[in-house]
XYZ file of C-alpha atoms in Angstrom:
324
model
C 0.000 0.000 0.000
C 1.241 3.604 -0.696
C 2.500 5.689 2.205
C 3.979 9.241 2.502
C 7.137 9.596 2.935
C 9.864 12.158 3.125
C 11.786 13.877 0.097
C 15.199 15.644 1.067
C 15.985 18.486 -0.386
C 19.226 17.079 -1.116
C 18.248 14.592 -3.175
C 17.483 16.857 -6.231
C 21.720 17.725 -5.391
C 22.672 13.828 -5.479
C 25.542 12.443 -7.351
C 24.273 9.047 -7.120
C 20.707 9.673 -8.407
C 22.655 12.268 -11.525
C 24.265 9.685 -12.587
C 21.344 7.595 -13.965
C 18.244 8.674 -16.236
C 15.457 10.812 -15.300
C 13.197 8.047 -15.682
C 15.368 6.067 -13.046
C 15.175 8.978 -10.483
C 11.618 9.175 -10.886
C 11.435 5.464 -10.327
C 13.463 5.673 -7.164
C 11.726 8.817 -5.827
C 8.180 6.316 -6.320
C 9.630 3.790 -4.756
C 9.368 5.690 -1.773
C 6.276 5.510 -1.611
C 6.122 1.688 -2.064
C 8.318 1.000 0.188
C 7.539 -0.440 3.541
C 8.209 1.000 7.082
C 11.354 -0.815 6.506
C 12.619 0.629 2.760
C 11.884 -3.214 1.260
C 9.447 -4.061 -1.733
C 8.432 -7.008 -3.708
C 11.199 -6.868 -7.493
C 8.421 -6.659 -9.500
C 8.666 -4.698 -12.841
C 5.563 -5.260 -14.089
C 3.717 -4.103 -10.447
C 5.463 -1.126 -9.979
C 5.248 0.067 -13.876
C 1.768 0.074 -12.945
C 2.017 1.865 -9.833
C 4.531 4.217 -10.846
C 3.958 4.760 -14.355
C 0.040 4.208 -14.708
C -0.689 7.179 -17.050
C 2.626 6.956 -18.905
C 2.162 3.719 -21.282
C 5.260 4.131 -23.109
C 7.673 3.807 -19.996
C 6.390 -0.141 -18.964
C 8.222 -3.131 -17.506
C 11.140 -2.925 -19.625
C 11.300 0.456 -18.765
C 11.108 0.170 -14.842
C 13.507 -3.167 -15.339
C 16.126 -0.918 -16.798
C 15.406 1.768 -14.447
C 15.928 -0.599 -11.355
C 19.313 -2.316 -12.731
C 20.698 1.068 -13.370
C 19.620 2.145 -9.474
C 21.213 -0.964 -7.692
C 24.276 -0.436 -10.191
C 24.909 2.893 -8.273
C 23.726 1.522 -4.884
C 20.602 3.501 -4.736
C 18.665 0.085 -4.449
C 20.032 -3.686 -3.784
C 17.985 -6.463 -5.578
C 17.831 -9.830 -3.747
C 16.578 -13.667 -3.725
C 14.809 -15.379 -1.047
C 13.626 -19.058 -1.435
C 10.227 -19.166 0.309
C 7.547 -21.441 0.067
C 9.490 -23.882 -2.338
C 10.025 -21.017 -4.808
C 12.916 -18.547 -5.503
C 10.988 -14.802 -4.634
C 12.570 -11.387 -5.540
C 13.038 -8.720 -3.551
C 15.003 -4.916 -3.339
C 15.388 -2.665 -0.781
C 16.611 1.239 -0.782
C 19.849 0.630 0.668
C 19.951 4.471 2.334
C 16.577 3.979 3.926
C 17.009 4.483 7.618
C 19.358 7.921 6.753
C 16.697 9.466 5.364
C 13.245 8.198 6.373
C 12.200 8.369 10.178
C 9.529 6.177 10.648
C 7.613 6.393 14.262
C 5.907 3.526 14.700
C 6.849 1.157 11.757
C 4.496 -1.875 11.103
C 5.543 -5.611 11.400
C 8.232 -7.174 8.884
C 6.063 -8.780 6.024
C 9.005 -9.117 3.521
C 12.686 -10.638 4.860
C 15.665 -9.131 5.095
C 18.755 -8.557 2.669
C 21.152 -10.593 3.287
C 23.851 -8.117 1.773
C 23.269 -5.328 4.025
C 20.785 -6.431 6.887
C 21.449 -9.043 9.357
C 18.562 -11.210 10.240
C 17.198 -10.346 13.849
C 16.720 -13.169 16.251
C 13.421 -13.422 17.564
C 13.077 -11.969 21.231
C 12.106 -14.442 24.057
C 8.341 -13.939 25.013
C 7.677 -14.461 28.155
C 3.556 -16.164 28.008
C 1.936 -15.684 31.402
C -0.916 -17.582 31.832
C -4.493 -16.492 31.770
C -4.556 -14.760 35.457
C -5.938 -11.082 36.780
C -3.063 -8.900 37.335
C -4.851 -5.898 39.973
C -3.162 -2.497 39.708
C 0.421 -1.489 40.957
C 1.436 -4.938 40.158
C -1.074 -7.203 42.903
C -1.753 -10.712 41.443
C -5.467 -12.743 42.191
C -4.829 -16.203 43.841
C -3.218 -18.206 40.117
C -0.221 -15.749 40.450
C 2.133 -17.108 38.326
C 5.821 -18.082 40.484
C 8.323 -15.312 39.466
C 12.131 -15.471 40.281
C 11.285 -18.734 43.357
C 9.520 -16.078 45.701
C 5.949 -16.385 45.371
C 3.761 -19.708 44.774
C 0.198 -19.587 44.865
C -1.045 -17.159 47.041
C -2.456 -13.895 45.879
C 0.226 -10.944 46.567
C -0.859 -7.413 48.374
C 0.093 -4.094 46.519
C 2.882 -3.595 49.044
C 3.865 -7.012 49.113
C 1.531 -8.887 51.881
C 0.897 -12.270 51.340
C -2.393 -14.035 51.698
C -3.361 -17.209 53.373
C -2.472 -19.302 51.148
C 0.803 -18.265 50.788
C 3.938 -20.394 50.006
C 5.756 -22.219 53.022
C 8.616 -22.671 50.531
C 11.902 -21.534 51.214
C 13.657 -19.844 48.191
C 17.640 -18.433 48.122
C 18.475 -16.008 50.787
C 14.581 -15.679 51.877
C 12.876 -16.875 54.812
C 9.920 -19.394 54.446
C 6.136 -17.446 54.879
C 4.950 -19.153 57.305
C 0.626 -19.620 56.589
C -0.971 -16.279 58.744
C 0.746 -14.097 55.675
C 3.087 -10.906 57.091
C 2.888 -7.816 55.116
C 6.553 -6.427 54.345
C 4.912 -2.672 55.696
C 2.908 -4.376 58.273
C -0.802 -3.849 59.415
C -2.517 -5.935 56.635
C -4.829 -8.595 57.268
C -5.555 -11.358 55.366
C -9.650 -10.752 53.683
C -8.568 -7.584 52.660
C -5.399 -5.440 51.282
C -5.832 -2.034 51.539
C -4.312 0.278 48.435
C -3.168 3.899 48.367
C -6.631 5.626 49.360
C -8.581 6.151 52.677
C -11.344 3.197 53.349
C -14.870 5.095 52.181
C -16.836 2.379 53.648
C -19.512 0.635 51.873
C -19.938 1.140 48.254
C -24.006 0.514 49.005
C -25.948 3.445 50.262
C -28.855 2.682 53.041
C -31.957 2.446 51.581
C -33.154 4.569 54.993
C -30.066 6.903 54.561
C -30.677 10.512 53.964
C -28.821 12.360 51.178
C -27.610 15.269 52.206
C -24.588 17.785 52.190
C -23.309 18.832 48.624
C -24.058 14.998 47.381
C -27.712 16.041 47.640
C -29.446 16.956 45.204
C -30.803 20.605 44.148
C -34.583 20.564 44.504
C -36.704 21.324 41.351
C -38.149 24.547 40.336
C -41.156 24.199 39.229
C -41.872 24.823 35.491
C -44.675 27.105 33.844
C -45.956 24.170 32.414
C -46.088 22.090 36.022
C -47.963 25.426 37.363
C -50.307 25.730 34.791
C -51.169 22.116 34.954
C -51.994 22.359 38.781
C -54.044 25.609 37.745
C -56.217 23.328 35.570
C -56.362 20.271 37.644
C -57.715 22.625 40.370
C -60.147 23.863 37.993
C -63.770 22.118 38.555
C -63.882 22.492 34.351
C -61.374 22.930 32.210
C -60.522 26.533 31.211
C -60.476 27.318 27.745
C -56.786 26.974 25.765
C -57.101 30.964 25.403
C -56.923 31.180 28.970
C -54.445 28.496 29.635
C -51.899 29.692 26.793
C -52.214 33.316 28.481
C -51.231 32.001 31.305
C -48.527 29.623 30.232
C -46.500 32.784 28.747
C -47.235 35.494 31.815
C -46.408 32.641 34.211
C -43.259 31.911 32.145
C -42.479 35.503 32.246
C -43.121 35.982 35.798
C -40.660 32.725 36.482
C -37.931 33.996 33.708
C -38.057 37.095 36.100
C -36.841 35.293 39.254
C -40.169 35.346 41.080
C -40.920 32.509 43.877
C -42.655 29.373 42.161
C -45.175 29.702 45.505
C -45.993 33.400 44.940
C -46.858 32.366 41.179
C -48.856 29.070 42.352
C -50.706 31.762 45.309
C -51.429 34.312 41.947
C -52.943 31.308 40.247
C -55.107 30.436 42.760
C -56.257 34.310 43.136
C -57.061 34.246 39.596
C -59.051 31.144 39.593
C -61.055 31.999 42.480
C -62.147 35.542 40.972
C -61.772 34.471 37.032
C -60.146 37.742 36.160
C -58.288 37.944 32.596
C -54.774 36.435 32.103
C -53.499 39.440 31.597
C -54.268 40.280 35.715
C -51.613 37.518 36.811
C -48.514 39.853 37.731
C -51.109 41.961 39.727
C -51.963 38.969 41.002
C -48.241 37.337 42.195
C -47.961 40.768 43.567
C -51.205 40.933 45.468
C -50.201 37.440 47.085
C -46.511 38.634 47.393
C -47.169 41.534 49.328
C -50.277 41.860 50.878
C -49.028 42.009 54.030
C -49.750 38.362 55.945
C -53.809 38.581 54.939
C -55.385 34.586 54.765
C -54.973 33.642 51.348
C -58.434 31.695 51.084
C -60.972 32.494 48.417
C -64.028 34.826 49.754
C -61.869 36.665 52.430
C -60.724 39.737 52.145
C -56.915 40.224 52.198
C -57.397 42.565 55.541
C -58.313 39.369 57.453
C -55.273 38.759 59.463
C -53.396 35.610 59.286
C -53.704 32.480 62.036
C -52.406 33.168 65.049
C -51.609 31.283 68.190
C -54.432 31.684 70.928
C -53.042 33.901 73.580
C -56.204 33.279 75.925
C -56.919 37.215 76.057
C -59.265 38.676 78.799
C -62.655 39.459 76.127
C -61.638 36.846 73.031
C -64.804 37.975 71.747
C -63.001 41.521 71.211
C -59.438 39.743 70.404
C -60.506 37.295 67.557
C -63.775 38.826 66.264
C -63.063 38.722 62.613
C -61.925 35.021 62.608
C -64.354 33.590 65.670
């Protein structure tokens, strides 16, 4: 697959690539692009004519054949052999690959080696652990896998404590673990290892516990829709939509202004009891807002002071005579 890659300005100032054709340079500059992460591609005139020279049909596989001896005649590119699969394949690479292109993260080696100029790297030693759940900061669950003689079976602690099934082997220059497990920092029982972070308790909240502090959460304002809805459910008919959608947008209004939700619901109920027009709410809200402590109950008048606690007065006839 094609790839970007990097062009030098000194190539264009290169004895090597002057000394062959144009056609040749412009091959070798492609092949940059054909390359792998490594600088190798499959010898193939016939392929890269095609990928190279797709819109120039006089300049085909001959043409890219003579291009590629003349490069690896001036060790721009070195064409090899590899026997693979009971068959001879061919293969070049850019010889001055890793001068000039910087790969970061190359992909895996799908095409082998030169054996002129790259030496065959030995596969590293993998280390397979088996199927077992490594916790964080390095803790292994109880199938911890035996590393260096120190630990057998037993799970292992963050810091190093040892649970009760812990080892009673002895390994070099170590002490045998005897079966109640001792934590190298000390203070660790066996259920339980604690990590780097206080113990919060219980992860399950009380069904009976009360939420409160800055876990609770905010109560809900009322919305103009909510209010009006209680306006009509309190209604013994339904109002007509008129009347509701005035009231929907002064109540929205009235709650877009900051006003109380209960001195909007306490102007609702005014309005219903004495069926005024919608337009009458804000007098309303202010009416209940500030009308100074009056009972707000339908059919009193707002002058009729508000419950108070009985004070047993000398003539309660005299005290309470607008309420008794």
């Amino acid at each position: 697959m094609p790839r970007i890659r990097t062009i030098k300005p000194e190539a264009f100032r290169s004895e090597s690539l002057a000394a062959v054709s144009l056609s040749a340079e412009r091959t070798f500059l492609g092949l940059l692009t054909e390359a792998d992460d490594h600088g190798r591609f499959r010898d193939q005139p016939a392929v890269l004519a095609g990928a190279l020279w797709s819109y120039r049909p006089g300049h085909g596989p001959l043409g890219v054949e003579d291009d590629l001896t003349q490069l690896a005649e001036h060790n721009l590119v070195c064409r090899y052999t590899v026997h693979e699969d009971g068959e001879n394949r061919r293969y070049a690479h850019i010889v001055t690959w890793r001068k000039h292109q910087k790969i970061n993260r190359p992909s895996g080696i799908r095409t082998p080696p030169c054996p002129h100029h790259e030496t065959p790297t030995a596969p590293t030693a993998t280390t397979v652990v088996p199927e077992l759940a490594v916790t964080a900061h390095g803790a292994l669950t109880e199938d911890a896998v035996r590393n260096h003689g120190g630990l057998t079976e037993g799970s292992v602690s963050p810091h190093g404590a040892l649970t009760q099934s812990a080892a009673h082997h002895k390994t070099a220059g170590q002490p045998a673990l005897s079966e109640p497990s001792l934590s190298t920092h000390g203070g660790l029982s066996e259920p339980s290892v604690r990590t780097h972070g206080p113990d919060l308790g219980p992860r399950n909240l009380d069904l009976g516990t009360t939420t409160r502090g800055a876990s609770a959460p905010a109560p809900r304002t009322p919305s103009a829709k909510q209010l009006i809805d209680e306006y009509e459910a309190a209604c013994a008919h339904r109002p007509p939509s008129g009347v509701l959608g005035h009231l929907g947008r002064e109540t929205a209004r009235l709650l877009a202004e900051g006003i109380d939700p209960d001195h909007v619901r306490a102007g609702l109920a005014r309005h219903r009891a004495k069926g005024l027009h919608p337009s009458t709410l804000p007098s309303l809200v202010h009416e209940a807002m500030n009308a100074g402590g009056g009972l707000d109950r339908p059919g009193f008048p707002a002058t009729v002071p508000a419950r108070r606690a009985w004070a047993n007065p000398a003539d309660p006839a005299a005290a309470y005579a607008e309420e008794l």
